[in-house]
PDB file of C-alpha atoms in Angstrom:
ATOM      1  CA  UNK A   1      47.657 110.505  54.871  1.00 54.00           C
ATOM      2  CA  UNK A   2      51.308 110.650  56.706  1.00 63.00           C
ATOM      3  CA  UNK A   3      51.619 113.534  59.455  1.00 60.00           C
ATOM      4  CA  UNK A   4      55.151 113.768  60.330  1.00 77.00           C
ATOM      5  CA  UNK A   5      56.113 115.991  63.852  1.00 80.00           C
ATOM      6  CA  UNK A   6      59.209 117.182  64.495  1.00 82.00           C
ATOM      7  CA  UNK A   7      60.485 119.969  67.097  1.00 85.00           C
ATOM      8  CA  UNK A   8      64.559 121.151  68.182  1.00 88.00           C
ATOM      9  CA  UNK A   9      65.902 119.096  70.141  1.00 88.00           C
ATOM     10  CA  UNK A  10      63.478 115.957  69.043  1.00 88.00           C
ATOM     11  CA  UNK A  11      66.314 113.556  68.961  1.00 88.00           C
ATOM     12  CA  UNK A  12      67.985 114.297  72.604  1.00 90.00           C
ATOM     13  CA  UNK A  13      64.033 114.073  74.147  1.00 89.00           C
ATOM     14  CA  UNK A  14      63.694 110.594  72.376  1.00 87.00           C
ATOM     15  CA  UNK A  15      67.012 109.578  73.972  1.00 88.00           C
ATOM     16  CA  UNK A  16      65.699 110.985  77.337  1.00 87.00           C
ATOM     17  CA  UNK A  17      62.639 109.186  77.175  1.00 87.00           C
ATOM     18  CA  UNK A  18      63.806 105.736  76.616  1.00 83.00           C
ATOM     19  CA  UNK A  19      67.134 106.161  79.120  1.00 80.00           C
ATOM     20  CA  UNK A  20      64.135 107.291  81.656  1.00 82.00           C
ATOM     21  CA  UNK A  21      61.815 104.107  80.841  1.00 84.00           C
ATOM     22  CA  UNK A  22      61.413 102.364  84.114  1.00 80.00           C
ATOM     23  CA  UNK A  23      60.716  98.732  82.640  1.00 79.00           C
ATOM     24  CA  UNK A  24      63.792  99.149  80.283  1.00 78.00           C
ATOM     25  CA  UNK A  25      65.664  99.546  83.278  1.00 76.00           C
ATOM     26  CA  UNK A  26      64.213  96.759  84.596  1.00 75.00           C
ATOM     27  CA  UNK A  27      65.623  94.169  82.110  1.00 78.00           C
ATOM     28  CA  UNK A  28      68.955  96.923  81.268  1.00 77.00           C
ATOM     29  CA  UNK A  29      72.375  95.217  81.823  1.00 77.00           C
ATOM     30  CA  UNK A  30      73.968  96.486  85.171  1.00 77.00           C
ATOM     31  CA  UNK A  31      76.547  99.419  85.306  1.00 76.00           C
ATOM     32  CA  UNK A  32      79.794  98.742  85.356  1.00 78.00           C
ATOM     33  CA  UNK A  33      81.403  98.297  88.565  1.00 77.00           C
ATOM     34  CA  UNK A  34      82.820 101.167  90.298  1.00 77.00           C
ATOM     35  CA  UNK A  35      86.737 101.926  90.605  1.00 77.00           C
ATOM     36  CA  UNK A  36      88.654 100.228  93.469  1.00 74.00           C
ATOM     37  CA  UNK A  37      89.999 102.471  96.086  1.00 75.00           C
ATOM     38  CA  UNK A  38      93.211 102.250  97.418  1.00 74.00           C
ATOM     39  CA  UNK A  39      93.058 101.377 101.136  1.00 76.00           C
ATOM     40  CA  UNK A  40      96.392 102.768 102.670  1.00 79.00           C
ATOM     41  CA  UNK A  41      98.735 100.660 105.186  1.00 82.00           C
ATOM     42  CA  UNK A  42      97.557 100.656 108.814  1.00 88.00           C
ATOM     43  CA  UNK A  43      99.750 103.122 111.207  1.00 88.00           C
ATOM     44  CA  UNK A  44     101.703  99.609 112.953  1.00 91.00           C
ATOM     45  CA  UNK A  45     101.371  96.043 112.746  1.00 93.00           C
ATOM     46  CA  UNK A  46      97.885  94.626 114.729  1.00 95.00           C
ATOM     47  CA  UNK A  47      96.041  98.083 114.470  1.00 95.00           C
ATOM     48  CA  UNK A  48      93.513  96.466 111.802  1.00 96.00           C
ATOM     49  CA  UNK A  49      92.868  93.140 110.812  1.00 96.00           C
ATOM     50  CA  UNK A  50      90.487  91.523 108.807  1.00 95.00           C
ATOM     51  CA  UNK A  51      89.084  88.043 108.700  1.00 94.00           C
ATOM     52  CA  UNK A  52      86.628  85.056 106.843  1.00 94.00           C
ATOM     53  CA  UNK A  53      85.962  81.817 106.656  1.00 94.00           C
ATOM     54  CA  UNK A  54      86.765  79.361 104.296  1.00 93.00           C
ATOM     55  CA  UNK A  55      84.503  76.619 103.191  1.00 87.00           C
ATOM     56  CA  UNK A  56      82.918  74.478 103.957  1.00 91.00           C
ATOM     57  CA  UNK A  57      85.245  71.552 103.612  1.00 91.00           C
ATOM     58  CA  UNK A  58      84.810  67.695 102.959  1.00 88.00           C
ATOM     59  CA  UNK A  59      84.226  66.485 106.382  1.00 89.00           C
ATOM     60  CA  UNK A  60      81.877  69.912 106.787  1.00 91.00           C
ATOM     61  CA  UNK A  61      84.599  72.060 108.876  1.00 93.00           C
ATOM     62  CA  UNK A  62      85.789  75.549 108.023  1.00 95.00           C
ATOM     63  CA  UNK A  63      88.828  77.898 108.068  1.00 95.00           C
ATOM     64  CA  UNK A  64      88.928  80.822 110.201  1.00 96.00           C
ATOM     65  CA  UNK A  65      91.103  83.602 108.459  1.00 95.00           C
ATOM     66  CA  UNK A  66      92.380  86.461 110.446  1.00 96.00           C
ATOM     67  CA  UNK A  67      94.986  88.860 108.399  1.00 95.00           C
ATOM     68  CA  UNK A  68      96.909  91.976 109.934  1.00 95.00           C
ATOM     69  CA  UNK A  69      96.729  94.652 107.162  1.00 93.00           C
ATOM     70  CA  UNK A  70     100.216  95.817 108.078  1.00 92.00           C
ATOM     71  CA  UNK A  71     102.481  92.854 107.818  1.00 91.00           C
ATOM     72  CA  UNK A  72     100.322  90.491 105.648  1.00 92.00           C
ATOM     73  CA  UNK A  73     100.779  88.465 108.449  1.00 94.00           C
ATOM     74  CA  UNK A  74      98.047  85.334 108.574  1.00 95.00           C
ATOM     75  CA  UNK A  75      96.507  82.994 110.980  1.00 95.00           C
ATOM     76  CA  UNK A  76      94.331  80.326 110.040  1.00 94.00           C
ATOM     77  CA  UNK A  77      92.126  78.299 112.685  1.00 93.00           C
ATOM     78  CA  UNK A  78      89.891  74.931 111.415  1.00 94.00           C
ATOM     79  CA  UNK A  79      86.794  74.903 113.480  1.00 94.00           C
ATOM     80  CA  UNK A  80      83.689  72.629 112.925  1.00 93.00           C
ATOM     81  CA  UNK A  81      81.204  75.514 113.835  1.00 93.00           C
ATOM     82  CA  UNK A  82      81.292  79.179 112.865  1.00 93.00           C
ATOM     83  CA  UNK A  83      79.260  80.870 115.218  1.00 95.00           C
ATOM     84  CA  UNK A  84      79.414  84.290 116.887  1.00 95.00           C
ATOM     85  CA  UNK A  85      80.622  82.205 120.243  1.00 95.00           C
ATOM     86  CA  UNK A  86      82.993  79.930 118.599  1.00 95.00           C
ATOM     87  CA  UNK A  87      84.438  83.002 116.657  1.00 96.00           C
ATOM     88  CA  UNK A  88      84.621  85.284 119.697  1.00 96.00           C
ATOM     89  CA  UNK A  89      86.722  82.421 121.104  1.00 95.00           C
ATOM     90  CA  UNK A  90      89.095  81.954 119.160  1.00 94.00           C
ATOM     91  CA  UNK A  91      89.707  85.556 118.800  1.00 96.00           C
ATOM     92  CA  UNK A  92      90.064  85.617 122.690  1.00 96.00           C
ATOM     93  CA  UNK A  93      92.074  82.985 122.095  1.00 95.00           C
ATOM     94  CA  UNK A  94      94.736  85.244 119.660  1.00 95.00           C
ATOM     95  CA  UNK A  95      94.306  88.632 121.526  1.00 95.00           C
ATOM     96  CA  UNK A  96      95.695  86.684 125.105  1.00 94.00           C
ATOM     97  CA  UNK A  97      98.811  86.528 122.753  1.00 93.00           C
ATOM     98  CA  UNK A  98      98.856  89.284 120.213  1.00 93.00           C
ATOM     99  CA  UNK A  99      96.802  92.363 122.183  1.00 95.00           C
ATOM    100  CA  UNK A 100      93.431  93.883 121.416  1.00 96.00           C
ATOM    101  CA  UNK A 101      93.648  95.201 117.429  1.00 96.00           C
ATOM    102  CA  UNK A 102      92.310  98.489 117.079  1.00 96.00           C
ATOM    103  CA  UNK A 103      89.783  97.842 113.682  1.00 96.00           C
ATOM    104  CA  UNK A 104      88.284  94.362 113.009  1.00 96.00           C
ATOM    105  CA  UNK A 105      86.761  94.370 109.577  1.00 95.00           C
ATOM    106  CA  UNK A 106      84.380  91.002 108.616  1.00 94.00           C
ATOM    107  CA  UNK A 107      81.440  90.286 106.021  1.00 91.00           C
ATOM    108  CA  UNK A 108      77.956  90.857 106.897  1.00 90.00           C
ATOM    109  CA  UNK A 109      77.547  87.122 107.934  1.00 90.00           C
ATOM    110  CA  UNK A 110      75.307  86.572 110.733  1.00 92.00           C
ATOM    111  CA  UNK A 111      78.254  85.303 112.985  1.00 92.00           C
ATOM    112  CA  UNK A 112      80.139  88.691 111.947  1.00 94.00           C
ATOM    113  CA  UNK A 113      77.235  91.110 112.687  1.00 92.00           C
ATOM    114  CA  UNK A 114      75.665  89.671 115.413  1.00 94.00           C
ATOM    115  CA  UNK A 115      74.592  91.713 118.647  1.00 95.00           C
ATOM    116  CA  UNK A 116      76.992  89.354 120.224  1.00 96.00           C
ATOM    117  CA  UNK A 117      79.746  90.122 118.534  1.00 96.00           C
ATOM    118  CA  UNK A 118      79.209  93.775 118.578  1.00 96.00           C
ATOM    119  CA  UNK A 119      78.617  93.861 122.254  1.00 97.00           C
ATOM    120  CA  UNK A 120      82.025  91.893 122.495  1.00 97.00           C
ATOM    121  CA  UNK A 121      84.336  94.759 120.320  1.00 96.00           C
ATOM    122  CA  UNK A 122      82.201  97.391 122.523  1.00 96.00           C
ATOM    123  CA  UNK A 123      83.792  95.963 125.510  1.00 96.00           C
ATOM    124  CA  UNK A 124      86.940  95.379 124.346  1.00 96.00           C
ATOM    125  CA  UNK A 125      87.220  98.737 122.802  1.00 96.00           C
ATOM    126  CA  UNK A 126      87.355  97.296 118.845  1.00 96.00           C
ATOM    127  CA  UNK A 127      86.030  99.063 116.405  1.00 96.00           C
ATOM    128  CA  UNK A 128      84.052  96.757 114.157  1.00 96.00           C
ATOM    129  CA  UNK A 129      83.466  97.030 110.437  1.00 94.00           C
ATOM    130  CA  UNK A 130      82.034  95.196 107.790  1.00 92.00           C
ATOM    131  CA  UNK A 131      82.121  95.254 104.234  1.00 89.00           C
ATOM    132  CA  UNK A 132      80.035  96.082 101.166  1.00 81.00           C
ATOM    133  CA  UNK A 133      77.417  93.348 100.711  1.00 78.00           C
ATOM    134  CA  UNK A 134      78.330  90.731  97.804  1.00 76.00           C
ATOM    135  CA  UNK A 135      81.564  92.760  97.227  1.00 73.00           C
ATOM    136  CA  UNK A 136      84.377  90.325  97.992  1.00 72.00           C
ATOM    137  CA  UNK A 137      87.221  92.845  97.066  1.00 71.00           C
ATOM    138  CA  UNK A 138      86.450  95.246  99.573  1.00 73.00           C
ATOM    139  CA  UNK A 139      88.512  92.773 101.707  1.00 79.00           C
ATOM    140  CA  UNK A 140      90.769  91.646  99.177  1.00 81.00           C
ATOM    141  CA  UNK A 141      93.793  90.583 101.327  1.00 85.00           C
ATOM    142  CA  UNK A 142      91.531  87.616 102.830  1.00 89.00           C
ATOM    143  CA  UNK A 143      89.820  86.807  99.743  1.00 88.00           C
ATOM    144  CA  UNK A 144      93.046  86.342  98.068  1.00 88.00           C
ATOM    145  CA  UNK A 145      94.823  84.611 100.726  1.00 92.00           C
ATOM    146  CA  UNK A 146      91.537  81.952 101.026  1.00 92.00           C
ATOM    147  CA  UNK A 147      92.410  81.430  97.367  1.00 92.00           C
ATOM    148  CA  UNK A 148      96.029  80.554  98.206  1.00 93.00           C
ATOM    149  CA  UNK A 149      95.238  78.008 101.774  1.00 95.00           C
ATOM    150  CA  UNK A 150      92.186  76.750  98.718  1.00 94.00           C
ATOM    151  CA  UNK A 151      95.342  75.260  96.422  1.00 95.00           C
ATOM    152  CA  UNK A 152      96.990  74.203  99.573  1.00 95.00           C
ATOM    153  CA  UNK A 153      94.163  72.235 100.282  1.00 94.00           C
ATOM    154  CA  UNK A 154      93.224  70.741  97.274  1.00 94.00           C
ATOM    155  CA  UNK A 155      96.755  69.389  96.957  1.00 95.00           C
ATOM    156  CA  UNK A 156      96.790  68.200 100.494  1.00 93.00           C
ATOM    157  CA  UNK A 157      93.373  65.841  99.050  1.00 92.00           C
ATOM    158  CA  UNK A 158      95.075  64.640  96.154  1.00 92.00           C
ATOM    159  CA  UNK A 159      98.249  63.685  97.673  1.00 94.00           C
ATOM    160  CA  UNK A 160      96.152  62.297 100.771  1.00 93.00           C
ATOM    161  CA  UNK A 161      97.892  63.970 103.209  1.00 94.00           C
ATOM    162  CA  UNK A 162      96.299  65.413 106.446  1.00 94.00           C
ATOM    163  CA  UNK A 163      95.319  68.625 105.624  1.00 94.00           C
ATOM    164  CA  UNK A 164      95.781  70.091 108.656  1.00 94.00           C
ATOM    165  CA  UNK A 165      99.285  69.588 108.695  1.00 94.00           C
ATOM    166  CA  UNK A 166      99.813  71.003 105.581  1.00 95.00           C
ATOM    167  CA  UNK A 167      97.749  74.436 106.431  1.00 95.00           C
ATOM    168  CA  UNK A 168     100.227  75.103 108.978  1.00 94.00           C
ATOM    169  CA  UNK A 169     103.368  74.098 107.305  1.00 94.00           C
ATOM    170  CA  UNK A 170     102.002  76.519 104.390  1.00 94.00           C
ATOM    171  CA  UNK A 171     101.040  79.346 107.139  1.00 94.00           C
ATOM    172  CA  UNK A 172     104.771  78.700 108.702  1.00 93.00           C
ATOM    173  CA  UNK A 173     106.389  79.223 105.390  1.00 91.00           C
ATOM    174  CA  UNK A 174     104.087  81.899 103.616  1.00 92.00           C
ATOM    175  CA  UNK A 175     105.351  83.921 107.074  1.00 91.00           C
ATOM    176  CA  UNK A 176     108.533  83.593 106.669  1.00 89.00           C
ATOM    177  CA  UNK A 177     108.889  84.254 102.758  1.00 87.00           C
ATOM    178  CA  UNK A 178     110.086  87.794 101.907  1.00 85.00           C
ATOM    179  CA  UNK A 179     106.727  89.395 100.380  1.00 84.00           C
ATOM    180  CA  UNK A 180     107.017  90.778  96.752  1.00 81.00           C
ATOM    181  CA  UNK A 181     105.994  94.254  97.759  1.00 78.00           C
ATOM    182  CA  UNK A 182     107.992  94.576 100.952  1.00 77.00           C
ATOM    183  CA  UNK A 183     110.870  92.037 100.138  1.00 78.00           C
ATOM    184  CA  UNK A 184     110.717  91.089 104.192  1.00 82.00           C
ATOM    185  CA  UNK A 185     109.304  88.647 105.728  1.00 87.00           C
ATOM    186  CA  UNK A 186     105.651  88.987 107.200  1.00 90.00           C
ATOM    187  CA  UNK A 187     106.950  87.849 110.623  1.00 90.00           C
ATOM    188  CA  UNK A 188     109.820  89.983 110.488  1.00 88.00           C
ATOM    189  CA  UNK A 189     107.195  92.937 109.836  1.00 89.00           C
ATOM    190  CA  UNK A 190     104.589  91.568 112.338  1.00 91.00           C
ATOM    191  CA  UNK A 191     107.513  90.400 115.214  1.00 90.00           C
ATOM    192  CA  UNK A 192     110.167  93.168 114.408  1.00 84.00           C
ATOM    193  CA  UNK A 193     112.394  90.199 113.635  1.00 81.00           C
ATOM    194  CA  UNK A 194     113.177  87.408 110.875  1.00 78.00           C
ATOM    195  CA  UNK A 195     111.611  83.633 112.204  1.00 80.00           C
ATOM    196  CA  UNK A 196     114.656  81.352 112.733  1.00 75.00           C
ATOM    197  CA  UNK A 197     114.310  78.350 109.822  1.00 73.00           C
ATOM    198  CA  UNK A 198     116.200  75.575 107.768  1.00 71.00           C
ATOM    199  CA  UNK A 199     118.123  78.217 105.194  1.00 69.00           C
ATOM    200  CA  UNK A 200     120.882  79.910 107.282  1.00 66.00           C
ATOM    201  CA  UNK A 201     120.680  83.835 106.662  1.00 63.00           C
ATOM    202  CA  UNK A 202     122.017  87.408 108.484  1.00 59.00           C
ATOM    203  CA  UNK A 203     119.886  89.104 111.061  1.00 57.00           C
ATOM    204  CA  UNK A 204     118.945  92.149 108.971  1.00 55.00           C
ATOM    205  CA  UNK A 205     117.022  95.028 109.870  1.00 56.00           C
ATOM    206  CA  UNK A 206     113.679  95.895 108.829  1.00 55.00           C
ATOM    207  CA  UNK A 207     113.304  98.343 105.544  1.00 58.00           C
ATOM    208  CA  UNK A 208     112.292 101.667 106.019  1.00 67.00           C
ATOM    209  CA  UNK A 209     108.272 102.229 107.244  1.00 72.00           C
ATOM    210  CA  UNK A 210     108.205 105.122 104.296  1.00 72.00           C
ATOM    211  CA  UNK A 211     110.340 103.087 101.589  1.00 71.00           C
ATOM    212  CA  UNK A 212     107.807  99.960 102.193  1.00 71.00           C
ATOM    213  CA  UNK A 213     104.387 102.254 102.421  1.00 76.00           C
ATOM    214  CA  UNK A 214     105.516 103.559  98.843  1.00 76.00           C
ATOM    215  CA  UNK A 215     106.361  99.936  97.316  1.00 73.00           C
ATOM    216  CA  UNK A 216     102.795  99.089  98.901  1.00 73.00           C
ATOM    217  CA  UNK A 217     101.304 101.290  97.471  1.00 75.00           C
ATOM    218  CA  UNK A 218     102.729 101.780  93.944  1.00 78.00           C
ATOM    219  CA  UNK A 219     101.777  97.790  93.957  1.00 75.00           C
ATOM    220  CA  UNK A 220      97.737  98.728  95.260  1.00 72.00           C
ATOM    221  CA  UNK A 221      97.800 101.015  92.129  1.00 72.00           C
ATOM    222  CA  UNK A 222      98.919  98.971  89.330  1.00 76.00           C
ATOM    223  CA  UNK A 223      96.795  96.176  90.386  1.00 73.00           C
ATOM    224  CA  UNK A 224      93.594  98.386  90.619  1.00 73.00           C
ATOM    225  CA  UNK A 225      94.236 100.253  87.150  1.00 78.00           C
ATOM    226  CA  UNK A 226      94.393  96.768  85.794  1.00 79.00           C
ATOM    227  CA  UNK A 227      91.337  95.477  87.519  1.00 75.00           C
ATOM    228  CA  UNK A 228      89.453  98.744  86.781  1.00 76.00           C
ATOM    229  CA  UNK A 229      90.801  98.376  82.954  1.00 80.00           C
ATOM    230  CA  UNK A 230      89.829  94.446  82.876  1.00 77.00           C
ATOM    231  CA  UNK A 231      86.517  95.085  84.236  1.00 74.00           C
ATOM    232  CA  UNK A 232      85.542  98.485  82.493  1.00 79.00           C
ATOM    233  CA  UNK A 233      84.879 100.102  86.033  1.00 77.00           C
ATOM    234  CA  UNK A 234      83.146 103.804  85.697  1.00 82.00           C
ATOM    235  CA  UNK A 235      82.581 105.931  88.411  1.00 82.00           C
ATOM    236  CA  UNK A 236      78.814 106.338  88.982  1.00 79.00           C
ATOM    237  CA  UNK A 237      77.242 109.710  89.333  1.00 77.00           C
ATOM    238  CA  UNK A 238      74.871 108.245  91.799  1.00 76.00           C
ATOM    239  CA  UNK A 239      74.452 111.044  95.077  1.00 79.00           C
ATOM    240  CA  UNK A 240      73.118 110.918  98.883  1.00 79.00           C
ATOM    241  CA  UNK A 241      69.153 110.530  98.416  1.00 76.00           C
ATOM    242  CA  UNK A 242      68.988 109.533  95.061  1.00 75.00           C
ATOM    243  CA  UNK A 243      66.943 106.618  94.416  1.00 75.00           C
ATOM    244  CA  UNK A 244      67.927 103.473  92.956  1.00 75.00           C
ATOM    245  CA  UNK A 245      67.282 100.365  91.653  1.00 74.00           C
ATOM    246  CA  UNK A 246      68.653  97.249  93.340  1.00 75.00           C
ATOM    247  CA  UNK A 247      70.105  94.211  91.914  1.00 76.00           C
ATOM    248  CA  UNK A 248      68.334  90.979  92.914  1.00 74.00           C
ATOM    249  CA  UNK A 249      71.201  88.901  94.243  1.00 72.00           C
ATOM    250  CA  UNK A 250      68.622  85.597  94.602  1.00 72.00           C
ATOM    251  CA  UNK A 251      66.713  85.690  91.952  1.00 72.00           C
ATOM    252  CA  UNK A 252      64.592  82.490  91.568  1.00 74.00           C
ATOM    253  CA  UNK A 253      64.780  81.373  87.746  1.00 72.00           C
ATOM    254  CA  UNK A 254      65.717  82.801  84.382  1.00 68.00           C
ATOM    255  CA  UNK A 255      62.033  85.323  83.968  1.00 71.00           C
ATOM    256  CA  UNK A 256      62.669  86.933  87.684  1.00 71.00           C
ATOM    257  CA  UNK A 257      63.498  89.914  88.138  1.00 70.00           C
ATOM    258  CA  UNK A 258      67.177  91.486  88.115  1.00 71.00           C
ATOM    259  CA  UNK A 259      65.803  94.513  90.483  1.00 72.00           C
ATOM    260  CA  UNK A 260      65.169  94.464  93.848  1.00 66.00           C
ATOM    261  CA  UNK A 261      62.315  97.476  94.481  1.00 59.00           C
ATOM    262  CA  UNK A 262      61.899  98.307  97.888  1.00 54.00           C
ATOM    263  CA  UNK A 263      58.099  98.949  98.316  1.00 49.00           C
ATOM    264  CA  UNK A 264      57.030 101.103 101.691  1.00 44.00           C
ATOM    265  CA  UNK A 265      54.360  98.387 103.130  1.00 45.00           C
ATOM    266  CA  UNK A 266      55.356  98.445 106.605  1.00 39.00           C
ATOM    267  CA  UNK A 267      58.701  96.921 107.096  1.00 41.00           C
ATOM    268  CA  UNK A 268      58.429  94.413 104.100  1.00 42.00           C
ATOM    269  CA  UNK A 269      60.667  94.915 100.958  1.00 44.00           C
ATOM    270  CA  UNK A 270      58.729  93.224  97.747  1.00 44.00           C
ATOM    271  CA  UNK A 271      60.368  91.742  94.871  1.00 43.00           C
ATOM    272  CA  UNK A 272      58.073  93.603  91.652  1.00 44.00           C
TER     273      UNK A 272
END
């Protein structure tokens, strides 16, 4: 004997039920990312910078990257160890020359987010931010200009030059190249004034603050409607106080789970 059921609205309650199925979404492919948002120019050059490291390298040393949001403007430090003290010194180092910034935005590395370092911005009146966990664009000016000293660095390997040298030879050029959304220099943005070098030129002034905030921007938004386009991004409907599934970020071989599920047992969080 068949017994079939049916009842209005049978087909939208199926749907429901398996888009609600907690060990579908368990094994479901991630949403897609979210859209990029459009951070604006700082007020002045030095009010907010942001900084990584890159590597490690061959002979186990890194690259310190500090950026000011406002010119572009980049320095670049090898160091051998990348703790909170060695990175509090060299930024002592800078701000003896350049004056306190205003914003310092890092990762969450442990050398970033340290009570060290916080205590040091707390005294020195710098407002310390970090990023979105395993979100590299969220400081996209860094990440892209790592990629750039990267190339500069693999060349300087295969042309067995010191590598050194060539990082600062890059730097000293990269600062005095007109940018391709301000068409100025970064040190003439960063310094008020064009860096003297090889290629005679005029003195010229600065463009306008307003004419280069547009260009910078109208630049920001074509490269995040392609990224968003590339990458299918979709803004989530996710509120305050929902809960959520995490994505595992470590997971330990190919049957482990994608989800992280925080579990209340005292202060432990559980991988289920």
């Amino acid at each position: 004997m068949k017994i079939a059921v049916w009842w209005p609205g049978m087909d939208a309650d199926a749907e429901k039920t398996c888009r609600e199925c907690f060990d579908c979404q368990l094994v479901a492919p991630f949403d897609p990312p979210e859209p990029l948002c459009i951070r604006d120019l700082p007020a002045a050059p030095w009010v907010h910078v942001a900084g990584d490291f890159l590597g490690p390298l061959p002979d186990n040393s890194y690259v310190f990257v500090l950026i000011d949001l406002y010119s572009r403007y980049v320095l670049a430090e090898p160091m051998t160890r990348t703790t909170s003290r060695d990175v509090i010194g060299f930024l002592t180092t800078i701000f003896t020359r350049m004056g306190l910034p205003q914003v310092m935005t890092f990762d969450n590395a442990r050398n970033f987010s340290s009570q060290e370092m916080k205590d040091y911005c707390i005294d020195h009146g710098i407002k310390l931010t970090h990023t979105t966990p395993y979100y590299p664009s969220a400081n996209g000016e860094v990440e892209r200009q790592n990629r750039s000293i990267l190339k500069v660095l693999k060349i300087s390997k295969q042309q067995n030059t010191n590598w050194k040298v060539a990082l600062q030879e890059y730097l000293y050029m990269y600062s005095v190249t007109p940018h391709s959304v301000t068409g100025v220099s970064l040190a003439q943005l960063m310094f008020g004034r064009r860096f003297r070098d090889l290629i005679p030129h005029i003195q010229m002034q600065v463009m306008d603050d307003h004419e280069m905030r547009d260009r910078d921007r109208m630049m920001k938004y074509q490269a995040k409607v392609n990224r968003d386009e590339k990458v299918g991004a979709k803004k989530s409907l996710v509120s305050v106080g929902d809960e959520v599934l995490m994505k595992n970020m470590l997971p330990e071989n190919k049957l482990a789970s994608k989800i992280y599920i925080y579990t209340s047992e005292g202060n432990r969080a559980t991988w289920e």
